C-alpha cells in the first residue's frame, strides 16, 4: 500500500523539523512537502494539487490566524483533507476552521496522536465514493462563491469610492502622508477616512482592512 502523503504548513521551524522527522519514521506516512509562511502557502494553493492526501495546517501563522483562510483555500483548490494544528483549544478559531472545511484538529503538545488521526481522516474520506466527493466539493465551492458575492456587494455598498482608493494605496504600501500628498488633502483627512473604514469593516488596522478588500477582489487588477 502506498504511504499517506502529508503536507505541513507551520511557522515554527524547530517544531516543523521535529514533526516531519517524527511522521517520516512511520512507514505508512510520508511528508511530501512543507512551507512556513502564509504567503508561501497561499501561492502554493493556486497551483495544481501536487498529490497530497492530508494537509496539516497551523492555525496561527506569524501571530495571525491565517491558517483558517488557507485551509479553505486548500480545500477549494486541492480538495485535500485538512487537520488543523493549534497550541491551545481556541474554540472560536477551531469552529471557524471547521466552517472553512477542516476535518479535524490536534493540540501540538499531543503530537504523538497525529499519526493515528492522519490515518483515521484519510480512511474516513477515502471511503467516500469519488463521484460523491466531487459533488460535495462542487456544492461547497458553489456556496462559497455565493457567500463571496454577498460579501462583495455588502462591502461595496458600505465603502465609498474615496475610501476604496485610500485602502488600495495602503495595500500597495503607501503611508498616510503619501496618500495625503497624492490626493491633495490633509493628513488629518486621511486619518478620518481610515477611521471611518475601520469602523465600517470592524477591522483592527488599516492593513487588515486592506487585506479584506484585496481578498474580495475589490481592488483594480493591474497587469
mmCIF file of C-alpha atoms in Angstrom:
data_model
loop_
_atom_site.group_PDB
_atom_site.id
_atom_site.type_symbol
_atom_site.label_atom_id
_atom_site.label_comp_id
_atom_site.label_asym_id
_atom_site.label_seq_id
_atom_site.Cartn_x
_atom_site.Cartn_y
_atom_site.Cartn_z
ATOM 1 C CA UNK A 1 0.000 0.000 0.000
ATOM 2 C CA UNK A 2 1.230 3.487 -0.860
ATOM 3 C CA UNK A 3 2.053 5.685 2.149
ATOM 4 C CA UNK A 4 -0.277 8.540 3.058
ATOM 5 C CA UNK A 5 1.160 11.737 1.596
ATOM 6 C CA UNK A 6 1.262 14.549 4.145
ATOM 7 C CA UNK A 7 1.984 18.251 3.644
ATOM 8 C CA UNK A 8 2.700 20.612 6.577
ATOM 9 C CA UNK A 9 2.183 24.383 6.916
ATOM 10 C CA UNK A 10 3.912 25.512 10.123
ATOM 11 C CA UNK A 11 5.868 28.673 11.016
ATOM 12 C CA UNK A 12 7.897 27.265 13.932
ATOM 13 C CA UNK A 13 10.945 25.844 12.138
ATOM 14 C CA UNK A 14 12.184 23.747 15.063
ATOM 15 C CA UNK A 15 8.771 22.206 15.651
ATOM 16 C CA UNK A 16 8.295 21.699 11.910
ATOM 17 C CA UNK A 17 11.574 19.797 11.586
ATOM 18 C CA UNK A 18 10.767 17.673 14.622
ATOM 19 C CA UNK A 19 7.253 16.863 13.398
ATOM 20 C CA UNK A 20 8.475 15.967 9.906
ATOM 21 C CA UNK A 21 11.136 13.636 11.338
ATOM 22 C CA UNK A 22 8.571 12.052 13.671
ATOM 23 C CA UNK A 23 5.988 11.414 10.936
ATOM 24 C CA UNK A 24 8.586 10.117 8.487
ATOM 25 C CA UNK A 25 9.518 7.414 10.993
ATOM 26 C CA UNK A 26 6.133 5.798 10.305
ATOM 27 C CA UNK A 27 6.304 3.517 7.270
ATOM 28 C CA UNK A 28 2.747 4.321 6.147
ATOM 29 C CA UNK A 29 3.264 8.110 6.260
ATOM 30 C CA UNK A 30 5.482 10.358 4.153
ATOM 31 C CA UNK A 31 5.852 14.137 4.377
ATOM 32 C CA UNK A 32 5.945 15.292 0.748
ATOM 33 C CA UNK A 33 6.470 18.996 1.457
ATOM 34 C CA UNK A 34 6.428 21.863 3.945
ATOM 35 C CA UNK A 35 6.085 25.656 3.922
ATOM 36 C CA UNK A 36 6.476 28.046 6.846
ATOM 37 C CA UNK A 37 4.639 31.246 5.843
ATOM 38 C CA UNK A 38 1.111 32.193 4.840
ATOM 39 C CA UNK A 39 2.463 33.791 1.659
ATOM 40 C CA UNK A 40 4.180 30.569 0.567
ATOM 41 C CA UNK A 41 1.067 28.531 1.310
ATOM 42 C CA UNK A 42 -1.234 30.977 -0.482
ATOM 43 C CA UNK A 43 0.932 30.842 -3.608
ATOM 44 C CA UNK A 44 1.186 27.060 -3.415
ATOM 45 C CA UNK A 45 -2.581 26.565 -3.227
ATOM 46 C CA UNK A 46 -3.077 28.449 -6.504
ATOM 47 C CA UNK A 47 -1.117 25.715 -8.306
ATOM 48 C CA UNK A 48 -2.239 22.221 -9.215
ATOM 49 C CA UNK A 49 -2.540 19.622 -6.448
ATOM 50 C CA UNK A 50 0.949 18.062 -6.164
ATOM 51 C CA UNK A 51 -0.523 14.832 -4.839
ATOM 52 C CA UNK A 52 -1.321 15.403 -1.168
ATOM 53 C CA UNK A 53 -3.668 13.225 0.889
ATOM 54 C CA UNK A 54 -3.663 15.088 4.202
ATOM 55 C CA UNK A 55 -2.683 18.688 4.977
ATOM 56 C CA UNK A 56 -1.542 19.682 8.474
ATOM 57 C CA UNK A 57 -2.296 23.390 8.835
ATOM 58 C CA UNK A 58 -1.116 25.547 11.718
ATOM 59 C CA UNK A 59 -3.933 27.905 12.733
ATOM 60 C CA UNK A 60 -1.592 30.699 13.855
ATOM 61 C CA UNK A 61 0.992 31.878 11.304
ATOM 62 C CA UNK A 62 3.140 34.905 12.165
ATOM 63 C CA UNK A 63 0.825 35.597 15.135
ATOM 64 C CA UNK A 64 -2.286 35.735 12.922
ATOM 65 C CA UNK A 65 -4.997 33.043 12.477
ATOM 66 C CA UNK A 66 -4.131 32.915 8.761
ATOM 67 C CA UNK A 67 -4.388 29.129 8.717
ATOM 68 C CA UNK A 68 -8.184 29.313 8.722
ATOM 69 C CA UNK A 69 -8.414 31.096 5.374
ATOM 70 C CA UNK A 70 -5.621 28.950 3.982
ATOM 71 C CA UNK A 71 -7.467 25.787 4.990
ATOM 72 C CA UNK A 72 -10.479 26.964 2.995
ATOM 73 C CA UNK A 73 -8.260 27.752 0.015
ATOM 74 C CA UNK A 74 -6.621 24.316 0.206
ATOM 75 C CA UNK A 75 -9.989 22.544 0.330
ATOM 76 C CA UNK A 76 -11.289 24.514 -2.643
ATOM 77 C CA UNK A 77 -8.106 24.241 -4.727
ATOM 78 C CA UNK A 78 -6.864 20.752 -3.927
ATOM 79 C CA UNK A 79 -9.884 19.001 -2.367
ATOM 80 C CA UNK A 80 -7.457 17.875 0.339
ATOM 81 C CA UNK A 81 -8.317 16.671 3.862
ATOM 82 C CA UNK A 82 -7.177 19.280 6.390
ATOM 83 C CA UNK A 83 -6.179 18.776 10.021
ATOM 84 C CA UNK A 84 -5.612 21.995 11.961
ATOM 85 C CA UNK A 85 -2.697 22.317 14.391
ATOM 86 C CA UNK A 86 -3.060 24.554 17.430
ATOM 87 C CA UNK A 87 -1.116 25.276 20.631
ATOM 88 C CA UNK A 88 -4.303 25.610 22.680
ATOM 89 C CA UNK A 89 -8.010 24.890 22.280
ATOM 90 C CA UNK A 90 -9.091 28.269 20.922
ATOM 91 C CA UNK A 91 -12.740 27.321 20.440
ATOM 92 C CA UNK A 92 -13.652 30.202 18.134
ATOM 93 C CA UNK A 93 -10.687 29.539 15.813
ATOM 94 C CA UNK A 94 -11.392 25.801 15.804
ATOM 95 C CA UNK A 95 -15.072 26.366 14.982
ATOM 96 C CA UNK A 96 -14.130 28.727 12.153
ATOM 97 C CA UNK A 97 -11.660 26.116 10.881
ATOM 98 C CA UNK A 98 -14.427 23.530 10.602
ATOM 99 C CA UNK A 99 -16.553 26.097 8.765
ATOM 100 C CA UNK A 100 -13.631 26.556 6.357
ATOM 101 C CA UNK A 101 -13.623 22.836 5.557
ATOM 102 C CA UNK A 102 -11.153 21.312 8.020
ATOM 103 C CA UNK A 103 -11.941 17.759 9.134
ATOM 104 C CA UNK A 104 -10.132 17.594 12.480
ATOM 105 C CA UNK A 105 -7.695 19.434 14.739
ATOM 106 C CA UNK A 106 -4.879 18.471 17.067
ATOM 107 C CA UNK A 107 -3.179 20.158 20.028
ATOM 108 C CA UNK A 108 0.552 20.394 19.263
ATOM 109 C CA UNK A 109 1.620 19.126 22.672
ATOM 110 C CA UNK A 110 -0.144 15.852 21.841
ATOM 111 C CA UNK A 111 1.681 15.371 18.554
ATOM 112 C CA UNK A 112 2.168 11.656 19.303
ATOM 113 C CA UNK A 113 -1.508 11.176 18.426
ATOM 114 C CA UNK A 114 -1.127 12.723 14.958
ATOM 115 C CA UNK A 115 -0.237 9.509 13.037
ATOM 116 C CA UNK A 116 -3.465 7.853 14.226
ATOM 117 C CA UNK A 117 -5.523 10.956 13.444
ATOM 118 C CA UNK A 118 -3.978 11.223 9.967
ATOM 119 C CA UNK A 119 -4.795 7.572 9.263
ATOM 120 C CA UNK A 120 -8.381 7.958 10.537
ATOM 121 C CA UNK A 121 -9.002 11.117 8.488
ATOM 122 C CA UNK A 122 -7.516 9.547 5.364
ATOM 123 C CA UNK A 123 -9.505 6.305 5.756
ATOM 124 C CA UNK A 124 -12.776 8.068 6.529
ATOM 125 C CA UNK A 125 -12.526 10.321 3.487
ATOM 126 C CA UNK A 126 -11.183 7.636 1.171
ATOM 127 C CA UNK A 127 -14.264 5.544 1.866
ATOM 128 C CA UNK A 128 -16.446 8.157 0.148
ATOM 129 C CA UNK A 129 -17.258 7.398 -3.440
ATOM 130 C CA UNK A 130 -15.135 9.642 -5.685
ATOM 131 C CA UNK A 131 -18.157 10.939 -7.608
ATOM 132 C CA UNK A 132 -19.997 11.803 -4.396
ATOM 133 C CA UNK A 133 -16.901 13.508 -3.002
ATOM 134 C CA UNK A 134 -16.618 15.643 -6.125
ATOM 135 C CA UNK A 135 -20.303 16.590 -5.861
ATOM 136 C CA UNK A 136 -19.736 17.660 -2.259
ATOM 137 C CA UNK A 137 -16.730 19.754 -3.270
ATOM 138 C CA UNK A 138 -18.719 21.370 -6.088
ATOM 139 C CA UNK A 139 -21.551 22.237 -3.704
ATOM 140 C CA UNK A 140 -19.055 23.647 -1.235
ATOM 141 C CA UNK A 141 -17.482 25.785 -3.988
ATOM 142 C CA UNK A 142 -20.929 26.987 -5.106
ATOM 143 C CA UNK A 143 -21.906 28.021 -1.578
ATOM 144 C CA UNK A 144 -18.571 29.767 -1.011
ATOM 145 C CA UNK A 145 -18.975 31.626 -4.316
ATOM 146 C CA UNK A 146 -22.439 32.821 -3.302
ATOM 147 C CA UNK A 147 -21.117 33.857 0.086
ATOM 148 C CA UNK A 148 -18.294 35.768 -1.609
ATOM 149 C CA UNK A 149 -20.738 37.572 -3.905
ATOM 150 C CA UNK A 150 -22.855 38.664 -0.945
ATOM 151 C CA UNK A 151 -19.748 39.886 0.901
ATOM 152 C CA UNK A 152 -18.569 41.870 -2.125
ATOM 153 C CA UNK A 153 -21.959 43.563 -2.520
ATOM 154 C CA UNK A 154 -22.223 44.292 1.191
ATOM 155 C CA UNK A 155 -18.756 45.848 1.349
ATOM 156 C CA UNK A 156 -19.210 47.713 -1.953
ATOM 157 C CA UNK A 157 -22.378 49.328 -0.622
ATOM 158 C CA UNK A 158 -20.596 50.230 2.603
ATOM 159 C CA UNK A 159 -17.307 51.725 1.332
ATOM 160 C CA UNK A 160 -17.164 54.988 -0.636
ATOM 161 C CA UNK A 161 -15.000 55.264 -3.812
ATOM 162 C CA UNK A 162 -12.551 57.551 -1.962
ATOM 163 C CA UNK A 163 -12.233 55.118 0.933
ATOM 164 C CA UNK A 164 -11.622 52.319 -1.546
ATOM 165 C CA UNK A 165 -8.819 54.307 -3.180
ATOM 166 C CA UNK A 166 -7.257 55.018 0.215
ATOM 167 C CA UNK A 167 -7.352 51.339 1.132
ATOM 168 C CA UNK A 168 -5.877 50.314 -2.204
ATOM 169 C CA UNK A 169 -2.938 52.670 -1.676
ATOM 170 C CA UNK A 170 -2.461 51.301 1.847
ATOM 171 C CA UNK A 171 -2.469 47.802 0.369
ATOM 172 C CA UNK A 172 0.251 48.913 -2.069
ATOM 173 C CA UNK A 173 2.410 50.012 0.846
ATOM 174 C CA UNK A 174 1.887 53.792 0.765
ATOM 175 C CA UNK A 175 1.973 55.752 4.020
ATOM 176 C CA UNK A 176 -0.831 58.044 5.113
ATOM 177 C CA UNK A 177 1.418 61.028 4.377
ATOM 178 C CA UNK A 178 1.971 59.798 0.818
ATOM 179 C CA UNK A 179 -1.766 59.259 0.370
ATOM 180 C CA UNK A 180 -2.488 62.801 1.568
ATOM 181 C CA UNK A 181 0.023 64.168 -0.936
ATOM 182 C CA UNK A 182 -1.392 62.052 -3.760
ATOM 183 C CA UNK A 183 -4.978 63.278 -3.251
ATOM 184 C CA UNK A 184 -4.015 66.848 -2.240
ATOM 185 C CA UNK A 185 -5.738 66.525 1.110
ATOM 186 C CA UNK A 186 -4.540 66.945 4.687
ATOM 187 C CA UNK A 187 -3.106 64.114 6.747
ATOM 188 C CA UNK A 188 -5.989 64.652 9.178
ATOM 189 C CA UNK A 189 -8.489 63.981 6.382
ATOM 190 C CA UNK A 190 -6.722 60.732 5.518
ATOM 191 C CA UNK A 191 -6.855 59.693 9.180
ATOM 192 C CA UNK A 192 -10.583 60.469 9.247
ATOM 193 C CA UNK A 193 -11.112 58.276 6.154
ATOM 194 C CA UNK A 194 -9.133 55.447 7.754
ATOM 195 C CA UNK A 195 -11.135 55.786 10.979
ATOM 196 C CA UNK A 196 -14.410 55.518 9.060
ATOM 197 C CA UNK A 197 -13.116 52.471 7.176
ATOM 198 C CA UNK A 198 -12.049 50.643 10.335
ATOM 199 C CA UNK A 199 -15.422 51.331 11.957
ATOM 200 C CA UNK A 200 -17.377 50.130 8.909
ATOM 201 C CA UNK A 201 -15.364 46.935 8.431
ATOM 202 C CA UNK A 202 -14.743 46.237 12.113
ATOM 203 C CA UNK A 203 -11.030 45.879 11.372
ATOM 204 C CA UNK A 204 -8.275 46.373 13.969
ATOM 205 C CA UNK A 205 -5.928 48.079 11.497
ATOM 206 C CA UNK A 206 -5.840 49.645 8.038
ATOM 207 C CA UNK A 207 -3.640 46.792 6.776
ATOM 208 C CA UNK A 208 -6.210 44.248 7.942
ATOM 209 C CA UNK A 209 -8.998 46.222 6.207
ATOM 210 C CA UNK A 210 -6.945 46.447 3.002
ATOM 211 C CA UNK A 211 -6.319 42.702 3.063
ATOM 212 C CA UNK A 212 -10.060 42.026 3.421
ATOM 213 C CA UNK A 213 -10.854 44.092 0.336
ATOM 214 C CA UNK A 214 -7.980 42.564 -1.636
ATOM 215 C CA UNK A 215 -9.252 39.068 -0.848
ATOM 216 C CA UNK A 216 -12.725 40.122 -2.018
ATOM 217 C CA UNK A 217 -11.212 41.287 -5.326
ATOM 218 C CA UNK A 218 -12.342 44.899 -4.945
ATOM 219 C CA UNK A 219 -9.031 46.468 -5.928
ATOM 220 C CA UNK A 220 -8.247 47.199 -9.579
ATOM 221 C CA UNK A 221 -6.297 44.357 -11.151
ATOM 222 C CA UNK A 222 -3.226 45.669 -12.942
ATOM 223 C CA UNK A 223 -1.032 43.724 -15.312
#
